[in-house]
Coordinates of C-alpha atoms in Angstrom, one line a residue:
Chain A
M21 CA -8.2 20.2 -9.9
V22 CA -11.3 20.1 -12.1
M23 CA -13.3 23.3 -12.3
L24 CA -17.0 23.5 -12.5
E25 CA -18.1 25.3 -15.6
D26 CA -21.8 25.5 -16.3
T27 CA -24.1 23.4 -14.2
R28 CA -26.0 22.6 -17.3
T29 CA -24.0 21.6 -20.4
E30 CA -25.2 22.3 -24.0
S31 CA -26.5 18.8 -24.5
G32 CA -28.9 19.3 -21.6
R33 CA -26.8 17.2 -19.3
M34 CA -26.3 18.4 -15.8
V35 CA -23.0 18.6 -14.1
L36 CA -23.2 17.6 -10.4
N37 CA -20.4 18.2 -7.9
M38 CA -20.3 15.4 -5.3
G39 CA -18.0 16.0 -2.4
P40 CA -15.4 16.7 -1.1
Q41 CA -17.5 17.0 2.0
H42 CA -20.1 14.4 1.1
P43 CA -20.5 11.8 3.8
S44 CA -20.8 8.9 1.4
T45 CA -17.5 9.7 -0.4
H46 CA -15.7 8.3 2.8
G47 CA -13.4 11.2 3.3
V48 CA -12.6 14.1 1.0
L49 CA -13.0 12.6 -2.4
R50 CA -14.6 14.9 -5.0
L51 CA -16.5 13.5 -7.9
M52 CA -17.6 15.5 -10.9
L53 CA -20.6 13.7 -12.3
E54 CA -22.2 14.5 -15.6
L55 CA -25.8 13.4 -15.6
E56 CA -28.4 12.7 -18.2
G57 CA -31.6 12.4 -16.2
E58 CA -30.6 9.9 -13.5
N59 CA -27.9 8.2 -15.6
V60 CA -24.3 9.1 -15.1
T61 CA -22.6 9.7 -18.4
Q62 CA -19.2 10.7 -17.1
C63 CA -17.4 10.8 -13.8
I64 CA -14.1 12.6 -13.1
P65 CA -12.7 12.0 -9.6
D66 CA -10.6 14.7 -8.0
M67 CA -8.4 14.1 -5.0
G68 CA -5.5 15.7 -3.2
Y69 CA -7.6 17.4 -0.5
L70 CA -5.8 15.3 2.1
H71 CA -2.3 15.5 0.7
T72 CA 0.0 15.8 3.7
G73 CA 3.3 15.1 2.0
I74 CA 4.1 12.1 4.1
E75 CA 6.6 10.8 1.6
K76 CA 8.5 14.1 1.6
M77 CA 8.4 14.3 5.4
S78 CA 9.8 10.7 5.7
E79 CA 12.9 11.8 3.8
A80 CA 13.7 14.2 6.6
R81 CA 13.3 11.7 9.5
N82 CA 15.5 8.9 10.6
Y83 CA 14.3 5.4 10.2
H84 CA 12.7 5.2 13.7
Q85 CA 11.0 8.6 13.4
A86 CA 9.3 8.0 10.1
L87 CA 7.4 5.1 11.7
V88 CA 4.8 7.4 13.4
L89 CA 4.0 9.0 10.0
T90 CA 3.0 5.6 8.5
D91 CA 0.1 5.3 11.0
R92 CA -1.5 8.3 9.3
I93 CA -1.5 7.0 5.7
D94 CA -4.3 4.5 5.9
Y95 CA -5.7 5.7 9.2
L96 CA -8.2 2.8 9.4
A97 CA -5.5 0.2 9.4
P98 CA -2.4 1.7 11.0
I99 CA -0.9 -1.6 12.0
T100 CA -0.6 -2.9 8.4
N101 CA 1.1 0.4 7.4
N102 CA 3.5 0.1 10.3
L103 CA 4.2 -3.5 9.3
S104 CA 5.0 -2.8 5.6
Y105 CA 7.3 0.1 6.6
I106 CA 9.0 -1.9 9.2
M107 CA 9.4 -4.9 6.9
A108 CA 11.0 -2.7 4.2
C109 CA 13.4 -1.3 6.9
E110 CA 14.2 -4.8 8.1
K111 CA 15.1 -5.8 4.5
L112 CA 17.2 -2.8 4.1
F113 CA 19.1 -3.7 7.3
D114 CA 19.3 -7.3 6.3
V115 CA 17.5 -8.6 9.4
G116 CA 14.3 -9.5 7.7
D117 CA 14.6 -13.2 8.6
K118 CA 15.9 -12.7 12.1
V119 CA 12.9 -11.2 13.8
P120 CA 11.9 -13.3 16.9
E121 CA 8.9 -15.6 16.5
R122 CA 6.9 -14.1 19.3
A123 CA 7.1 -10.7 17.6
Q124 CA 6.0 -12.2 14.3
V125 CA 3.0 -13.9 16.0
V126 CA 1.9 -10.6 17.6
R127 CA 2.3 -8.8 14.3
V128 CA 0.0 -11.3 12.6
L129 CA -2.5 -11.1 15.5
L130 CA -2.6 -7.3 15.4
S131 CA -2.8 -7.2 11.6
E132 CA -5.8 -9.5 11.6
L133 CA -7.4 -7.5 14.4
T134 CA -6.9 -4.4 12.4
R135 CA -8.3 -6.1 9.3
I136 CA -11.5 -6.9 11.2
A137 CA -11.7 -3.4 12.6
S138 CA -11.3 -1.8 9.2
H139 CA -13.8 -4.2 7.6
L140 CA -16.2 -3.3 10.3
I141 CA -15.9 0.4 9.5
W142 CA -16.3 -0.5 5.8
L143 CA -19.4 -2.6 6.5
G144 CA -21.0 -0.1 8.8
T145 CA -20.6 2.9 6.5
H146 CA -21.3 0.9 3.3
A147 CA -24.6 -0.4 4.8
L148 CA -25.4 3.1 6.1
D149 CA -24.9 4.5 2.5
L150 CA -27.4 2.0 1.3
G151 CA -29.9 2.9 4.0
A152 CA -29.2 0.2 6.7
M153 CA -28.7 2.1 9.9
T154 CA -28.6 -0.7 12.4
V155 CA -25.5 -2.4 11.0
F156 CA -23.6 0.7 11.5
M157 CA -24.3 0.7 15.2
Y158 CA -23.5 -3.0 15.6
C159 CA -20.2 -2.7 13.7
W160 CA -19.1 0.2 15.9
R161 CA -19.8 -1.9 19.0
E162 CA -17.4 -4.7 17.9
R163 CA -14.8 -2.3 16.6
E164 CA -14.8 -0.8 20.1
Q165 CA -13.7 -4.1 21.5
I166 CA -10.7 -4.2 19.0
L167 CA -9.8 -0.6 19.9
D168 CA -9.9 -1.6 23.6
I169 CA -7.4 -4.3 22.8
M170 CA -5.1 -1.8 21.0
E171 CA -5.4 0.5 23.9
N172 CA -4.5 -2.3 26.3
I173 CA -1.3 -3.1 24.5
S174 CA -0.1 0.3 23.5
G175 CA -2.1 3.0 25.4
V176 CA -3.4 4.4 22.1
R177 CA -6.6 3.3 20.4
M178 CA -5.7 3.9 16.8
M179 CA -2.3 5.2 15.9
T180 CA -0.4 2.6 18.0
S181 CA 3.0 2.7 16.3
F182 CA 3.5 -0.6 18.1
M183 CA 6.1 -2.1 15.7
R184 CA 9.8 -1.4 15.7
I185 CA 12.5 -2.4 13.4
G186 CA 13.5 -5.9 14.5
G187 CA 10.3 -6.6 16.5
L188 CA 7.9 -4.7 18.8
V189 CA 8.2 -1.8 21.1
A190 CA 7.2 -3.9 24.1
D191 CA 5.7 -7.2 25.0
V192 CA 2.0 -7.5 25.1
P193 CA 0.5 -7.3 28.7
D194 CA -0.6 -10.4 30.5
D195 CA -4.4 -9.8 30.0
F196 CA -4.0 -9.5 26.2
A197 CA -4.6 -13.2 25.7
G198 CA -7.8 -13.0 27.7
L199 CA -9.1 -10.1 25.7
V200 CA -8.3 -11.8 22.4
A201 CA -9.9 -15.0 23.6
D202 CA -13.1 -13.0 24.5
F203 CA -13.1 -11.4 21.1
V204 CA -12.6 -14.7 19.2
R205 CA -15.4 -16.2 21.1
V206 CA -18.0 -13.5 20.4
M207 CA -17.0 -12.4 16.9
P208 CA -18.2 -15.3 14.7
R209 CA -21.7 -14.9 16.2
K210 CA -21.6 -11.1 15.6
I211 CA -20.7 -11.7 11.9
D212 CA -23.7 -14.0 11.7
E213 CA -25.8 -11.2 13.1
Y214 CA -24.6 -8.8 10.4
E215 CA -25.3 -11.3 7.8
T216 CA -28.9 -11.9 8.9
L217 CA -29.4 -8.1 8.5
L218 CA -27.8 -7.9 5.0
S219 CA -27.0 -11.0 3.1
R220 CA -30.5 -12.0 2.2
N221 CA -32.1 -8.6 2.6
P222 CA -34.0 -7.9 -0.7
I223 CA -33.3 -4.2 -0.6
F224 CA -29.6 -4.7 0.0
I225 CA -29.5 -7.3 -2.8
D226 CA -31.3 -5.0 -5.2
R227 CA -28.9 -2.3 -4.5
T228 CA -25.7 -4.4 -4.9
R229 CA -26.3 -7.4 -7.2
G230 CA -25.0 -6.7 -10.7
V231 CA -24.0 -3.2 -9.7
G232 CA -20.5 -1.9 -10.4
V233 CA -19.3 -5.1 -12.1
I234 CA -15.6 -5.4 -12.7
T235 CA -14.4 -8.3 -14.7
R236 CA -11.2 -10.3 -14.1
D237 CA -9.5 -8.7 -17.0
G238 CA -10.7 -5.2 -15.9
A239 CA -9.4 -5.8 -12.4
L240 CA -5.9 -6.7 -13.7
E241 CA -5.9 -3.9 -16.3
Y242 CA -6.6 -1.3 -13.5
G243 CA -4.1 -2.7 -11.0
F244 CA -6.7 -3.9 -8.4
S245 CA -5.6 -5.7 -5.3
G246 CA -7.1 -7.0 -2.1
S247 CA -10.7 -7.9 -1.6
C248 CA -11.8 -6.1 -4.8
L249 CA -9.4 -8.2 -6.9
R250 CA -10.5 -11.4 -5.2
A251 CA -14.2 -10.5 -5.8
S252 CA -13.4 -10.3 -9.5
G253 CA -12.2 -13.9 -9.6
V254 CA -8.5 -13.5 -9.1
E255 CA -7.2 -15.6 -6.2
F256 CA -4.4 -13.3 -5.1
D257 CA -3.6 -12.6 -1.5
V258 CA -0.2 -11.3 -0.5
R259 CA -0.5 -13.3 2.7
V260 CA -0.6 -16.5 0.6
N261 CA 1.2 -15.7 -2.6
L262 CA 4.1 -13.8 -1.1
P263 CA 3.9 -14.8 2.6
Y264 CA 5.5 -12.7 5.3
C265 CA 5.6 -12.9 9.1
G266 CA 5.0 -16.6 8.9
Y267 CA 1.5 -16.4 7.3
E268 CA 2.3 -19.6 5.4
T269 CA 2.1 -21.6 8.7
Y270 CA -1.4 -20.5 9.5
D271 CA -4.4 -22.4 8.3
F272 CA -6.9 -20.1 6.6
D273 CA -8.7 -19.9 3.3
V274 CA -8.6 -17.1 0.8
A275 CA -12.1 -15.8 0.2
W276 CA -12.9 -15.0 -3.4
S277 CA -15.8 -14.8 -5.8
K278 CA -16.3 -14.7 -9.5
E279 CA -19.1 -12.2 -9.9
G280 CA -17.1 -8.9 -9.5
D281 CA -20.1 -6.8 -8.4
V282 CA -20.8 -4.9 -5.2
Y283 CA -22.4 -7.9 -3.6
A284 CA -19.5 -10.1 -4.4
R285 CA -17.1 -7.6 -2.7
Y286 CA -19.4 -7.6 0.3
M287 CA -19.4 -11.4 0.5
V288 CA -15.7 -11.6 0.1
R289 CA -15.0 -9.2 3.0
M290 CA -17.5 -11.0 5.2
R291 CA -15.8 -14.3 4.7
E292 CA -12.5 -12.6 5.1
M293 CA -13.5 -11.5 8.6
R294 CA -14.3 -15.1 9.5
E295 CA -10.9 -16.2 8.2
S296 CA -9.2 -13.5 10.2
V297 CA -10.9 -14.7 13.4
R298 CA -9.5 -18.2 12.6
I299 CA -6.0 -16.7 12.2
I300 CA -6.4 -14.8 15.5
D301 CA -7.4 -17.9 17.3
Q302 CA -4.4 -19.8 16.0
G303 CA -2.1 -16.9 16.8
A304 CA -3.4 -16.6 20.4
K305 CA -2.6 -20.2 21.0
R306 CA 0.9 -19.8 19.6
L307 CA 1.4 -16.7 21.8
L308 CA 0.7 -18.8 24.9
A309 CA 3.3 -21.4 23.8
L310 CA 5.9 -18.6 23.3
K311 CA 5.3 -16.9 26.6
G312 CA 8.4 -15.1 27.8
A313 CA 10.2 -15.3 24.5
A314 CA 12.1 -12.4 23.0
I315 CA 10.0 -9.7 21.3
R316 CA 12.8 -7.8 19.7
L317 CA 15.9 -8.6 17.8
D318 CA 19.1 -7.8 19.7
D319 CA 21.1 -5.9 17.0
P320 CA 23.0 -2.9 18.3
R321 CA 22.8 -1.2 14.9
I322 CA 19.0 -0.8 15.1
T323 CA 17.6 -1.8 18.5
F324 CA 17.7 0.3 21.6
P325 CA 19.5 -1.0 24.8
K326 CA 17.4 -2.1 27.7
R327 CA 16.0 0.7 29.8
E328 CA 17.7 -0.7 33.0
K329 CA 21.1 -0.8 31.3
I330 CA 20.8 2.8 30.3
H331 CA 20.6 3.7 34.0
S332 CA 23.7 1.7 35.0
S333 CA 26.1 1.6 32.0
M334 CA 27.7 4.5 30.2
E335 CA 28.1 2.6 27.0
S336 CA 24.4 1.8 26.9
L337 CA 23.6 5.5 27.5
I338 CA 25.8 6.6 24.6
H339 CA 24.4 3.8 22.4
H340 CA 20.9 5.0 23.3
F341 CA 21.8 8.6 22.5
K342 CA 23.3 7.7 19.2
L343 CA 20.3 5.7 18.2
V344 CA 17.9 8.4 19.2
S345 CA 19.7 11.4 17.8
E346 CA 21.3 10.0 14.7
G347 CA 19.3 6.9 14.2
P348 CA 20.2 3.6 12.5
V349 CA 22.2 3.8 9.3
P350 CA 21.7 1.2 6.6
L351 CA 23.9 0.4 3.6
P352 CA 22.9 2.1 0.4
G353 CA 20.3 0.1 -1.5
E354 CA 16.6 -0.3 -1.8
A355 CA 13.9 -2.6 -0.6
Y356 CA 10.2 -3.1 -1.4
A357 CA 8.0 -4.8 1.1
A358 CA 4.3 -5.6 0.7
V359 CA 1.7 -6.7 3.1
E360 CA -2.0 -7.5 2.7
S361 CA -3.8 -4.5 4.2
P362 CA -7.6 -4.6 4.6
R363 CA -7.7 -2.8 1.2
G364 CA -5.2 -4.7 -0.7
E365 CA -1.5 -4.7 -1.3
Q366 CA 0.0 -2.0 0.9
A367 CA 3.7 -1.7 0.2
T368 CA 6.6 0.5 1.3
Y369 CA 9.5 1.1 -1.1
I370 CA 12.5 2.6 0.6
M371 CA 15.6 3.8 -1.2
S372 CA 18.7 4.5 0.9
D373 CA 21.8 6.4 -0.1
G374 CA 23.7 5.3 3.0
S375 CA 22.8 8.2 5.2
N376 CA 20.7 8.1 8.4
M377 CA 17.6 9.3 6.6
P378 CA 15.9 7.5 3.7
H379 CA 16.6 9.0 0.3
R380 CA 13.1 8.2 -0.9
V381 CA 10.1 6.5 0.7
R382 CA 7.2 5.5 -1.4
F383 CA 4.0 4.2 -0.1
R384 CA 2.0 2.1 -2.5
G385 CA -1.6 2.6 -1.3
P386 CA -4.0 0.0 -2.6
S387 CA -6.9 2.5 -2.6
F388 CA -5.0 4.7 -5.0
Y389 CA -5.0 1.9 -7.6
N390 CA -8.4 0.5 -6.7
L391 CA -10.1 3.9 -7.1
Q392 CA -8.9 4.3 -10.7
V393 CA -11.5 1.9 -12.0
L394 CA -14.3 3.9 -10.3
Q395 CA -14.8 6.4 -13.2
H396 CA -15.3 3.6 -15.6
T397 CA -17.7 1.5 -13.5
I398 CA -19.8 4.5 -12.5
A399 CA -20.2 5.9 -16.0
G400 CA -23.4 4.3 -17.5
G401 CA -24.9 3.6 -14.1
L402 CA -27.4 5.4 -12.0
V403 CA -26.6 8.2 -9.5
A404 CA -27.8 6.0 -6.7
D405 CA -25.3 3.3 -7.6
V406 CA -22.4 5.8 -7.2
V407 CA -22.4 5.5 -3.5
A408 CA -22.7 1.7 -3.6
C409 CA -19.6 1.6 -5.9
I410 CA -17.5 3.9 -3.8
G411 CA -18.5 2.1 -0.6
S412 CA -17.7 -1.3 -2.1
I413 CA -14.2 -0.3 -3.2
D414 CA -13.5 0.7 0.4
I415 CA -11.3 3.7 -0.1
V416 CA -9.3 5.6 2.5
L417 CA -8.4 9.0 1.3
G418 CA -5.4 9.3 3.6
E419 CA -3.8 6.6 1.6
I420 CA -4.8 8.0 -1.8
D421 CA -3.5 11.5 -1.1
R422 CA -0.7 10.6 1.3
Chain B
M55 CA 10.8 -13.3 3.0
V56 CA 9.3 -12.6 -0.4
Q57 CA 9.3 -15.7 -2.4
Q58 CA 11.2 -15.3 -5.6
P59 CA 12.4 -17.7 -8.2
P60 CA 16.1 -18.2 -8.0
S61 CA 17.7 -15.2 -9.5
E62 CA 21.4 -15.8 -10.0
G63 CA 23.1 -12.9 -11.5
A64 CA 20.2 -10.5 -10.8
T65 CA 22.3 -8.5 -8.4
E66 CA 25.8 -9.5 -9.3
A67 CA 27.4 -9.5 -12.7
A68 CA 25.5 -12.1 -14.7
G69 CA 26.8 -15.2 -16.4
E70 CA 29.3 -16.9 -14.0
T71 CA 27.5 -20.2 -13.9
P72 CA 26.9 -21.8 -17.4
P73 CA 24.0 -24.2 -17.0
P74 CA 20.9 -22.4 -15.6
P75 CA 18.2 -21.5 -18.1
P76 CA 17.9 -17.8 -19.0
T77 CA 15.9 -15.8 -16.5
D78 CA 13.3 -13.3 -17.6
I79 CA 15.9 -10.6 -16.8
D80 CA 18.3 -12.3 -19.3
L81 CA 15.6 -12.4 -21.9
V82 CA 14.8 -8.7 -21.4
I83 CA 18.5 -7.8 -21.8
E84 CA 18.8 -10.0 -24.9
R85 CA 15.7 -8.5 -26.4
F86 CA 16.1 -4.8 -25.7
P87 CA 19.6 -3.4 -26.5
G88 CA 21.0 -1.1 -23.9
S89 CA 19.3 -2.7 -21.0
F90 CA 21.4 -4.0 -18.1
V91 CA 21.3 -5.0 -14.5
P92 CA 22.2 -2.0 -12.3
S93 CA 25.1 -2.6 -9.8
W94 CA 23.1 -1.6 -6.8
R95 CA 22.0 -3.3 -3.6
Y96 CA 18.5 -4.6 -4.0
A97 CA 17.9 -5.8 -0.4
D98 CA 14.5 -7.4 -1.3
R99 CA 16.2 -9.7 -3.8
M100 CA 13.7 -8.7 -6.5
P101 CA 15.3 -9.3 -10.0
T102 CA 15.9 -5.8 -11.4
V103 CA 16.7 -4.6 -14.9
R104 CA 17.1 -1.2 -16.3
V105 CA 15.9 -0.5 -19.9
L106 CA 16.3 2.5 -22.1
P107 CA 13.4 5.0 -22.0
E108 CA 12.7 4.4 -25.7
H109 CA 12.1 0.7 -25.0
I110 CA 10.1 1.0 -21.8
R111 CA 6.7 0.6 -23.4
Q112 CA 7.7 -2.4 -25.5
A113 CA 9.5 -3.9 -22.6
I114 CA 6.4 -3.7 -20.3
S115 CA 4.2 -4.9 -23.1
W116 CA 6.5 -7.8 -23.8
L117 CA 6.6 -8.8 -20.1
R118 CA 2.8 -8.7 -20.0
H119 CA 1.9 -10.4 -23.2
E120 CA 4.8 -12.4 -24.7
C121 CA 7.2 -13.3 -22.0
P122 CA 7.1 -17.0 -21.1
T123 CA 6.2 -16.0 -17.5
R124 CA 3.2 -13.7 -18.0
Y125 CA 3.5 -10.7 -15.7
D126 CA -0.1 -9.9 -15.7
M127 CA -0.4 -7.5 -12.7
L128 CA 1.2 -4.0 -12.6
V129 CA 2.0 -3.7 -8.9
D130 CA 3.5 -0.3 -8.7
V131 CA 4.9 2.6 -10.7
G132 CA 7.0 5.0 -8.6
G133 CA 9.5 7.8 -9.2
S134 CA 12.7 8.9 -7.5
H135 CA 15.1 11.7 -7.8
W136 CA 18.9 11.2 -7.5
P137 CA 20.4 14.7 -8.2
D138 CA 24.0 13.3 -8.1
R139 CA 23.5 10.8 -10.9
D140 CA 23.9 11.4 -14.6
E141 CA 20.3 10.5 -15.2
P142 CA 18.6 11.8 -12.1
F143 CA 15.0 11.0 -12.7
E144 CA 14.2 7.3 -12.2
V145 CA 10.9 5.6 -12.7
T146 CA 10.4 2.1 -11.3
Y147 CA 7.8 -0.4 -12.5
I148 CA 7.1 -3.5 -10.6
V149 CA 5.2 -6.3 -12.3
H150 CA 3.8 -9.5 -10.8
S151 CA 3.0 -12.9 -12.4
M152 CA -0.2 -14.5 -11.1
T153 CA 0.9 -17.9 -12.3
T154 CA 4.4 -18.1 -10.7
N155 CA 4.2 -15.4 -8.1
A156 CA 7.4 -13.9 -9.5
R157 CA 8.1 -10.3 -9.5
I158 CA 10.3 -8.2 -11.7
R159 CA 11.4 -4.6 -11.2
V160 CA 12.0 -2.6 -14.4
K161 CA 13.8 0.7 -14.1
C162 CA 14.1 3.6 -16.4
A163 CA 16.1 6.7 -15.9
V164 CA 16.3 10.0 -17.8
A165 CA 18.1 13.3 -17.5
A166 CA 16.5 16.7 -17.7
H167 CA 18.0 19.2 -20.3
G168 CA 18.1 22.7 -19.0
D169 CA 14.7 23.8 -17.7
E170 CA 12.8 21.3 -19.7
L171 CA 11.0 18.4 -18.0
P172 CA 12.6 15.0 -18.4
V173 CA 10.6 12.8 -20.8
I174 CA 9.7 9.2 -20.6
P175 CA 7.1 7.4 -22.8
S176 CA 3.9 6.6 -20.9
I177 CA 2.7 3.1 -20.5
A178 CA -0.8 4.2 -19.5
L179 CA -2.2 3.4 -23.0
I180 CA -1.1 -0.2 -22.8
W181 CA -1.8 -0.7 -19.1
S182 CA -4.5 1.5 -17.6
A183 CA -3.2 0.9 -14.0
A184 CA -0.3 3.2 -14.8
N185 CA -2.6 6.2 -15.5
W186 CA -2.8 7.7 -12.0
P187 CA 0.7 6.7 -10.8
E188 CA 2.2 8.4 -13.8
R189 CA 0.2 11.5 -13.1
E190 CA 1.5 11.3 -9.6
I191 CA 5.1 11.1 -10.8
Y192 CA 4.4 14.0 -13.1
D193 CA 3.0 16.0 -10.2
M194 CA 5.7 15.1 -7.7
F195 CA 8.8 14.9 -9.8
G196 CA 8.0 16.7 -13.0
V197 CA 8.6 13.8 -15.3
E198 CA 6.6 14.2 -18.5
F199 CA 5.0 11.1 -19.9
T200 CA 4.6 11.3 -23.6
D201 CA 1.2 10.0 -25.0
H202 CA -0.3 9.9 -21.6
P203 CA -4.1 10.3 -22.0
D204 CA -4.7 12.8 -19.2
L205 CA -1.5 14.2 -17.9
R206 CA -2.6 16.6 -15.1
R207 CA -1.5 17.2 -11.6
I208 CA -3.2 14.8 -9.3
L209 CA -2.4 15.5 -5.7
T210 CA -1.4 19.1 -5.6
P211 CA -3.6 22.0 -6.8
N212 CA -3.4 23.0 -10.5
D213 CA -1.6 26.3 -9.8
W214 CA 1.0 24.7 -7.6
E215 CA 4.6 25.7 -8.5
G216 CA 7.4 23.2 -8.5
H217 CA 7.5 19.4 -7.9
P218 CA 7.5 18.6 -4.2
L219 CA 9.4 15.4 -4.2
R220 CA 12.4 16.7 -6.1
K221 CA 15.4 17.0 -3.8
D222 CA 15.7 20.7 -4.5
F223 CA 12.2 21.4 -3.3
P224 CA 12.4 22.9 0.2
L225 CA 10.9 21.0 3.0
G226 CA 9.8 24.0 4.9
E227 CA 10.9 22.8 8.3
E228 CA 13.4 24.1 10.8
P229 CA 16.7 22.3 10.9
V230 CA 17.3 19.9 13.8
E231 CA 20.4 19.4 15.8
F232 CA 22.6 16.2 15.7
Y233 CA 21.6 15.2 12.2
R234 CA 24.2 13.8 9.8
T235 CA 23.6 15.3 6.4
A236 CA 22.8 13.0 3.5
S237 CA 25.6 10.8 2.0
A238 CA 27.9 11.1 5.1
G239 CA 26.9 7.8 6.5
A240 CA 27.8 4.1 6.4

């Protein structure tokens, strides 16, 4: 932790403490800024205020139980966290390629819905930081629609924990298709609406063009991923480059840009939302075609017996008890699984020693790597640009501090 | 599911089939004496090599700048603690190549002598992306990275005692019934 010494250093520079309770640091990020007039000469980020020890806790849970912790890492995109954790488990249990297709389609659908919901929060708060209040309200309105869909399938609006090793916890309800269709119908027009407010807004452009520029080499040097990396001219998307859940069979484009400034990151995410809507549309059609298909793998090592069978068969009851109390037991080994979360490459790295609990679980949070570059882009800029830079990197402190 | 180039011999003992061209793993083994493919189950089929700590910086630098497949993205640096092994502190680096979409996992393990912290050369000077992850490993596992530009605790407070992700660090929870203890399974 950095300590504040004098508020005024010997060279006449002022040390300003920003955060951890500052609204535009998007959580509990603390920045130590050294200012010379209005110019930032140095920036030292300080985090850990939200450290919850999720990795340590996962080592004391069995493979099913640790799932609910993953929702809380990147709390704006719980589904993608679930997915990377579940995919790592599936690899560990050697069932990665046996997950039923309907489950894969729902996973893709939910991931993309989450991506839009997360980007809407980013857009709303980012615009709010730069003084555009209306966008914030609009974004919340559409995000509500996504949260309603989440509530409809799982009963929970945010921390759904809807995935299970080998598939999903339950099938989606019948009216899910209708809700998704409604969303797909309205969303493109809503994105147009946001764009009319921002994309050609001279104030927004002045605040974002040429601000916080990160070059291609810089992005690779600092381990960028996700939209930030793509805005710096690297066409890398886990969904395309290392496809999972059948993403290679969907028709969508990877949004990218060469400029690498705050505006480029804005444009990339806006285009990404449109592409997500396209994927959701295709996924919803596939879901109709797969009506009634299995949503979970039938593997007694990891999946629970059917509820009806528990009531009538002793063996199923014992099976259920064993899976709940002891949990599934993989062979010793390790597995790394990455997904494209709204912020970048979100990965789970599980090491097993052959017991019922993971020996080590590591969560690779994209924000943790993306934030590293912040101190270098902010230094030399203006104080007012600090909030623009933080907002454009789209950090979630839950994921940085874990 | 992860697309990988064919990696014969990455998980088994290498060298049964004569014709295939040397993989990047073979090149690393050839170039850095003492490196080998660990006999361990890598369920994600990512080619893995373990190098000696004194070679880790050169190995990562070679993969990034000189290897025929340029591994130009540092995906992850993570630590783990295996108290039963001879070299209990393990650091795992994952690098990615933008041109071929190949990934390689490089491992490095060290032992701690007495009460001293285990020491591994830092790669933060040659790859800035490793800066914070190495600080995190220092914080969580107490692995010291030599020549690191700014080795401080990152997630826990400065006055925190101990390294939370070490296996001997207490969890602070009440024990739960019906659990098998570690290493009794499978």
